[in-house]
């Protein structure tokens, strides 16, 4: 992508996020985004169909950056392993403003849905179906665990991250282990 195009898109994303921190998504206009980004309204329409497309692309970009940052270290692609979970929480911590804004804005469920989908993908090979889980519906366990982890992370973000990412993930992993749903290789070396 041309660097100028990238800079323009970044300016639009930053303007959009800053407006979302101030007001409800539904109240934001394309004119306000253009003014804040210091671009013309037409420039926004060159890059995005409308503000809904802008929201979707903004979330997609944030999730892509989160995944690239957190899941490709050391070849581990399972988000529910302790290493990627910790890197995810640390990434969310470093980018707190963006993620807090996305989660706190009324009517914004796309971010939560996207994170839930990523967790579900990582869970398929991770849940231990022996012991207490033997005979259980694996898909239901995946949904339960993904919803629980996303819910706790959402709570953590929307409550101003009341304790460090490492402590959050340690607690999540203990809860998963207690319920015999812990991911494989819980050591922190991942």
PDB file of C-alpha atoms in Angstrom:
ATOM      1  CA  UNK A   1       0.000   0.000   0.000  1.00  0.00           C
ATOM      2  CA  UNK A   2       1.230   3.494  -0.846  1.00  0.00           C
ATOM      3  CA  UNK A   3       2.554   5.242   2.293  1.00  0.00           C
ATOM      4  CA  UNK A   4       0.319   8.276   1.725  1.00  0.00           C
ATOM      5  CA  UNK A   5      -2.745   6.043   1.570  1.00  0.00           C
ATOM      6  CA  UNK A   6      -1.643   4.320   4.767  1.00  0.00           C
ATOM      7  CA  UNK A   7      -1.118   7.652   6.537  1.00  0.00           C
ATOM      8  CA  UNK A   8      -4.533   8.894   5.412  1.00  0.00           C
ATOM      9  CA  UNK A   9      -6.263   5.718   6.603  1.00  0.00           C
ATOM     10  CA  UNK A  10      -4.423   5.907   9.940  1.00  0.00           C
ATOM     11  CA  UNK A  11      -5.500   9.534  10.379  1.00  0.00           C
ATOM     12  CA  UNK A  12      -9.106   8.563   9.646  1.00  0.00           C
ATOM     13  CA  UNK A  13      -8.955   5.613  12.076  1.00  0.00           C
ATOM     14  CA  UNK A  14      -7.463   7.801  14.834  1.00  0.00           C
ATOM     15  CA  UNK A  15     -10.066  10.512  14.278  1.00  0.00           C
ATOM     16  CA  UNK A  16     -12.829   7.940  14.311  1.00  0.00           C
ATOM     17  CA  UNK A  17     -11.621   6.298  17.545  1.00  0.00           C
ATOM     18  CA  UNK A  18     -11.207   9.666  19.254  1.00  0.00           C
ATOM     19  CA  UNK A  19     -14.773  10.611  18.291  1.00  0.00           C
ATOM     20  CA  UNK A  20     -16.041   7.263  19.569  1.00  0.00           C
ATOM     21  CA  UNK A  21     -14.393   8.033  22.910  1.00  0.00           C
ATOM     22  CA  UNK A  22     -16.484  11.216  23.085  1.00  0.00           C
ATOM     23  CA  UNK A  23     -19.864  10.117  21.771  1.00  0.00           C
ATOM     24  CA  UNK A  24     -22.030   7.211  20.712  1.00  0.00           C
ATOM     25  CA  UNK A  25     -21.197   5.635  17.339  1.00  0.00           C
ATOM     26  CA  UNK A  26     -24.666   6.423  15.983  1.00  0.00           C
ATOM     27  CA  UNK A  27     -24.155  10.137  16.673  1.00  0.00           C
ATOM     28  CA  UNK A  28     -20.878  10.371  14.749  1.00  0.00           C
ATOM     29  CA  UNK A  29     -21.094  11.818  11.252  1.00  0.00           C
ATOM     30  CA  UNK A  30     -18.747  11.389   8.312  1.00  0.00           C
ATOM     31  CA  UNK A  31     -18.286  15.179   8.323  1.00  0.00           C
ATOM     32  CA  UNK A  32     -17.012  15.051  11.916  1.00  0.00           C
ATOM     33  CA  UNK A  33     -14.611  12.253  11.065  1.00  0.00           C
ATOM     34  CA  UNK A  34     -13.308  14.161   8.041  1.00  0.00           C
ATOM     35  CA  UNK A  35     -12.863  17.351  10.037  1.00  0.00           C
ATOM     36  CA  UNK A  36     -11.044  15.578  12.868  1.00  0.00           C
ATOM     37  CA  UNK A  37      -8.808  13.669  10.429  1.00  0.00           C
ATOM     38  CA  UNK A  38      -8.125  16.856   8.459  1.00  0.00           C
ATOM     39  CA  UNK A  39      -9.293  15.271   5.193  1.00  0.00           C
ATOM     40  CA  UNK A  40     -12.239  15.913   2.920  1.00  0.00           C
ATOM     41  CA  UNK A  41     -15.473  13.988   3.157  1.00  0.00           C
ATOM     42  CA  UNK A  42     -14.732  12.639  -0.322  1.00  0.00           C
ATOM     43  CA  UNK A  43     -11.417  11.218   0.896  1.00  0.00           C
ATOM     44  CA  UNK A  44     -13.259   9.180   3.487  1.00  0.00           C
ATOM     45  CA  UNK A  45     -15.563   7.829   0.786  1.00  0.00           C
ATOM     46  CA  UNK A  46     -12.527   6.891  -1.322  1.00  0.00           C
ATOM     47  CA  UNK A  47     -11.468   4.534   1.465  1.00  0.00           C
ATOM     48  CA  UNK A  48     -14.772   3.485   3.071  1.00  0.00           C
ATOM     49  CA  UNK A  49     -18.335   2.937   1.898  1.00  0.00           C
ATOM     50  CA  UNK A  50     -19.779   4.569   5.031  1.00  0.00           C
ATOM     51  CA  UNK A  51     -19.116   4.853   8.760  1.00  0.00           C
ATOM     52  CA  UNK A  52     -20.226   1.240   9.273  1.00  0.00           C
ATOM     53  CA  UNK A  53     -17.590   0.082   6.797  1.00  0.00           C
ATOM     54  CA  UNK A  54     -15.081   2.315   8.603  1.00  0.00           C
ATOM     55  CA  UNK A  55     -16.022   0.676  11.918  1.00  0.00           C
ATOM     56  CA  UNK A  56     -15.671  -2.830  10.467  1.00  0.00           C
ATOM     57  CA  UNK A  57     -12.319  -2.062   8.854  1.00  0.00           C
ATOM     58  CA  UNK A  58     -11.083  -0.370  12.026  1.00  0.00           C
ATOM     59  CA  UNK A  59     -11.982  -3.425  14.111  1.00  0.00           C
ATOM     60  CA  UNK A  60     -10.505  -5.759  11.504  1.00  0.00           C
ATOM     61  CA  UNK A  61      -7.239  -3.793  11.472  1.00  0.00           C
ATOM     62  CA  UNK A  62      -7.030  -3.810  15.279  1.00  0.00           C
ATOM     63  CA  UNK A  63      -7.753  -7.546  15.447  1.00  0.00           C
ATOM     64  CA  UNK A  64      -5.224  -8.300  12.694  1.00  0.00           C
ATOM     65  CA  UNK A  65      -2.556  -6.310  14.533  1.00  0.00           C
ATOM     66  CA  UNK A  66      -3.467  -8.024  17.805  1.00  0.00           C
ATOM     67  CA  UNK A  67      -3.236 -11.485  16.201  1.00  0.00           C
ATOM     68  CA  UNK A  68       0.018 -10.699  14.397  1.00  0.00           C
ATOM     69  CA  UNK A  69       1.523  -9.373  17.607  1.00  0.00           C
ATOM     70  CA  UNK A  70       0.362 -12.128  19.895  1.00  0.00           C
ATOM     71  CA  UNK A  71       0.063 -15.388  18.033  1.00  0.00           C
ATOM     72  CA  UNK A  72       3.044 -15.634  15.710  1.00  0.00           C
ATOM     73  CA  UNK A  73       5.810 -15.619  18.315  1.00  0.00           C
ATOM     74  CA  UNK A  74       7.610 -18.945  18.560  1.00  0.00           C
ATOM     75  CA  UNK A  75       5.296 -20.644  16.095  1.00  0.00           C
ATOM     76  CA  UNK A  76       2.471 -21.024  18.627  1.00  0.00           C
ATOM     77  CA  UNK A  77      -0.831 -20.312  16.914  1.00  0.00           C
ATOM     78  CA  UNK A  78      -3.178 -21.333  19.723  1.00  0.00           C
ATOM     79  CA  UNK A  79      -4.630 -18.216  21.317  1.00  0.00           C
ATOM     80  CA  UNK A  80      -5.770 -20.197  24.340  1.00  0.00           C
ATOM     81  CA  UNK A  81      -2.263 -21.318  25.274  1.00  0.00           C
ATOM     82  CA  UNK A  82      -0.794 -19.346  28.156  1.00  0.00           C
ATOM     83  CA  UNK A  83       1.831 -17.552  26.020  1.00  0.00           C
ATOM     84  CA  UNK A  84      -0.549 -16.143  23.391  1.00  0.00           C
ATOM     85  CA  UNK A  85      -3.180 -15.338  26.043  1.00  0.00           C
ATOM     86  CA  UNK A  86      -0.634 -13.352  28.044  1.00  0.00           C
ATOM     87  CA  UNK A  87       0.672 -11.586  24.927  1.00  0.00           C
ATOM     88  CA  UNK A  88      -2.946 -10.771  24.005  1.00  0.00           C
ATOM     89  CA  UNK A  89      -3.672  -9.255  27.424  1.00  0.00           C
ATOM     90  CA  UNK A  90      -0.395  -7.321  27.342  1.00  0.00           C
ATOM     91  CA  UNK A  91      -1.226  -6.026  23.855  1.00  0.00           C
ATOM     92  CA  UNK A  92      -4.680  -4.953  25.051  1.00  0.00           C
ATOM     93  CA  UNK A  93      -3.014  -3.242  27.999  1.00  0.00           C
ATOM     94  CA  UNK A  94      -0.594  -1.321  25.733  1.00  0.00           C
ATOM     95  CA  UNK A  95      -3.462  -0.282  23.425  1.00  0.00           C
ATOM     96  CA  UNK A  96      -5.982   0.309  26.195  1.00  0.00           C
ATOM     97  CA  UNK A  97      -7.453   3.507  24.748  1.00  0.00           C
ATOM     98  CA  UNK A  98      -8.496   1.889  21.462  1.00  0.00           C
ATOM     99  CA  UNK A  99      -9.913  -1.291  22.978  1.00  0.00           C
ATOM    100  CA  UNK A 100     -11.629   0.502  25.853  1.00  0.00           C
ATOM    101  CA  UNK A 101     -13.235   2.852  23.350  1.00  0.00           C
ATOM    102  CA  UNK A 102     -14.383  -0.026  21.120  1.00  0.00           C
ATOM    103  CA  UNK A 103     -15.872  -1.931  24.045  1.00  0.00           C
ATOM    104  CA  UNK A 104     -17.404   1.015  25.883  1.00  0.00           C
ATOM    105  CA  UNK A 105     -19.154   2.579  22.903  1.00  0.00           C
ATOM    106  CA  UNK A 106     -22.846   1.695  22.917  1.00  0.00           C
ATOM    107  CA  UNK A 107     -23.868  -0.730  20.231  1.00  0.00           C
ATOM    108  CA  UNK A 108     -20.348  -1.932  19.400  1.00  0.00           C
ATOM    109  CA  UNK A 109     -20.457  -5.715  19.613  1.00  0.00           C
ATOM    110  CA  UNK A 110     -18.366  -6.433  16.515  1.00  0.00           C
ATOM    111  CA  UNK A 111     -15.084  -6.318  18.439  1.00  0.00           C
ATOM    112  CA  UNK A 112     -16.355  -8.750  21.055  1.00  0.00           C
ATOM    113  CA  UNK A 113     -17.710 -11.078  18.354  1.00  0.00           C
ATOM    114  CA  UNK A 114     -14.406 -11.031  16.463  1.00  0.00           C
ATOM    115  CA  UNK A 115     -12.376 -11.849  19.593  1.00  0.00           C
ATOM    116  CA  UNK A 116     -14.815 -14.659  20.429  1.00  0.00           C
ATOM    117  CA  UNK A 117     -14.383 -16.111  16.922  1.00  0.00           C
ATOM    118  CA  UNK A 118     -10.587 -16.053  17.232  1.00  0.00           C
ATOM    119  CA  UNK A 119     -10.766 -17.841  20.580  1.00  0.00           C
ATOM    120  CA  UNK A 120     -13.090 -20.497  19.174  1.00  0.00           C
ATOM    121  CA  UNK A 121     -10.634 -21.207  16.369  1.00  0.00           C
ATOM    122  CA  UNK A 122      -7.813 -21.675  18.855  1.00  0.00           C
ATOM    123  CA  UNK A 123      -9.852 -23.917  21.135  1.00  0.00           C
ATOM    124  CA  UNK A 124     -10.644 -26.723  18.704  1.00  0.00           C
ATOM    125  CA  UNK A 125      -7.429 -28.654  19.493  1.00  0.00           C
ATOM    126  CA  UNK A 126      -6.946 -27.376  23.022  1.00  0.00           C
ATOM    127  CA  UNK A 127      -9.822 -28.693  25.114  1.00  0.00           C
ATOM    128  CA  UNK A 128      -9.081 -31.898  26.973  1.00  0.00           C
ATOM    129  CA  UNK A 129     -12.062 -34.199  26.352  1.00  0.00           C
ATOM    130  CA  UNK A 130     -10.941 -36.821  28.897  1.00  0.00           C
ATOM    131  CA  UNK A 131     -11.699 -36.989  32.602  1.00  0.00           C
ATOM    132  CA  UNK A 132     -14.710 -34.929  33.625  1.00  0.00           C
ATOM    133  CA  UNK A 133     -15.140 -33.675  30.065  1.00  0.00           C
ATOM    134  CA  UNK A 134     -15.533 -37.197  28.635  1.00  0.00           C
ATOM    135  CA  UNK A 135     -18.921 -37.508  26.969  1.00  0.00           C
ATOM    136  CA  UNK A 136     -19.513 -33.754  26.956  1.00  0.00           C
ATOM    137  CA  UNK A 137     -20.334 -31.866  23.793  1.00  0.00           C
ATOM    138  CA  UNK A 138     -16.993 -30.394  22.650  1.00  0.00           C
ATOM    139  CA  UNK A 139     -18.624 -27.557  20.709  1.00  0.00           C
ATOM    140  CA  UNK A 140     -20.558 -26.497  23.798  1.00  0.00           C
ATOM    141  CA  UNK A 141     -17.354 -26.538  25.888  1.00  0.00           C
ATOM    142  CA  UNK A 142     -15.620 -24.408  23.257  1.00  0.00           C
ATOM    143  CA  UNK A 143     -18.456 -21.877  23.292  1.00  0.00           C
ATOM    144  CA  UNK A 144     -18.489 -21.821  27.089  1.00  0.00           C
ATOM    145  CA  UNK A 145     -14.758 -21.296  27.424  1.00  0.00           C
ATOM    146  CA  UNK A 146     -14.501 -18.700  24.649  1.00  0.00           C
ATOM    147  CA  UNK A 147     -17.426 -16.759  26.119  1.00  0.00           C
ATOM    148  CA  UNK A 148     -15.922 -16.927  29.598  1.00  0.00           C
ATOM    149  CA  UNK A 149     -12.475 -15.713  28.503  1.00  0.00           C
ATOM    150  CA  UNK A 150     -13.905 -12.936  26.319  1.00  0.00           C
ATOM    151  CA  UNK A 151     -16.258 -11.922  29.125  1.00  0.00           C
ATOM    152  CA  UNK A 152     -13.447 -11.696  31.665  1.00  0.00           C
ATOM    153  CA  UNK A 153     -11.220  -9.767  29.256  1.00  0.00           C
ATOM    154  CA  UNK A 154     -14.109  -7.437  28.425  1.00  0.00           C
ATOM    155  CA  UNK A 155     -14.727  -6.864  32.141  1.00  0.00           C
ATOM    156  CA  UNK A 156     -11.008  -6.214  32.659  1.00  0.00           C
ATOM    157  CA  UNK A 157     -10.862  -3.660  29.841  1.00  0.00           C
ATOM    158  CA  UNK A 158     -14.094  -1.838  30.709  1.00  0.00           C
ATOM    159  CA  UNK A 159     -13.051  -1.615  34.380  1.00  0.00           C
ATOM    160  CA  UNK A 160      -9.811   0.197  33.514  1.00  0.00           C
ATOM    161  CA  UNK A 161      -7.628  -2.909  33.779  1.00  0.00           C
ATOM    162  CA  UNK A 162      -7.620  -3.037  37.590  1.00  0.00           C
ATOM    163  CA  UNK A 163      -4.607  -5.340  37.752  1.00  0.00           C
ATOM    164  CA  UNK A 164      -1.732  -6.329  35.424  1.00  0.00           C
ATOM    165  CA  UNK A 165      -2.191  -8.529  32.361  1.00  0.00           C
ATOM    166  CA  UNK A 166      -0.016 -11.299  33.818  1.00  0.00           C
ATOM    167  CA  UNK A 167      -2.239 -11.564  36.902  1.00  0.00           C
ATOM    168  CA  UNK A 168      -5.375 -11.610  34.727  1.00  0.00           C
ATOM    169  CA  UNK A 169      -4.085 -14.503  32.622  1.00  0.00           C
ATOM    170  CA  UNK A 170      -2.813 -16.429  35.641  1.00  0.00           C
ATOM    171  CA  UNK A 171      -6.314 -16.213  37.147  1.00  0.00           C
ATOM    172  CA  UNK A 172      -7.987 -17.221  33.868  1.00  0.00           C
ATOM    173  CA  UNK A 173      -5.664 -20.224  33.552  1.00  0.00           C
ATOM    174  CA  UNK A 174      -6.372 -21.312  37.142  1.00  0.00           C
ATOM    175  CA  UNK A 175     -10.113 -21.125  36.435  1.00  0.00           C
ATOM    176  CA  UNK A 176      -9.663 -23.128  33.242  1.00  0.00           C
ATOM    177  CA  UNK A 177      -7.549 -25.735  35.036  1.00  0.00           C
ATOM    178  CA  UNK A 178     -10.084 -26.047  37.863  1.00  0.00           C
ATOM    179  CA  UNK A 179     -12.738 -26.780  35.269  1.00  0.00           C
ATOM    180  CA  UNK A 180     -10.480 -29.223  33.406  1.00  0.00           C
ATOM    181  CA  UNK A 181     -10.432 -26.986  30.364  1.00  0.00           C
ATOM    182  CA  UNK A 182      -6.898 -25.696  30.717  1.00  0.00           C
ATOM    183  CA  UNK A 183      -4.921 -25.346  27.514  1.00  0.00           C
ATOM    184  CA  UNK A 184      -1.944 -27.589  27.055  1.00  0.00           C
ATOM    185  CA  UNK A 185       1.495 -26.433  28.215  1.00  0.00           C
ATOM    186  CA  UNK A 186       0.595 -23.939  30.928  1.00  0.00           C
ATOM    187  CA  UNK A 187       4.195 -22.968  31.594  1.00  0.00           C
ATOM    188  CA  UNK A 188       5.073 -19.309  31.028  1.00  0.00           C
ATOM    189  CA  UNK A 189       7.921 -20.152  28.611  1.00  0.00           C
ATOM    190  CA  UNK A 190       5.575 -20.087  25.607  1.00  0.00           C
TER     191      UNK A 190
END
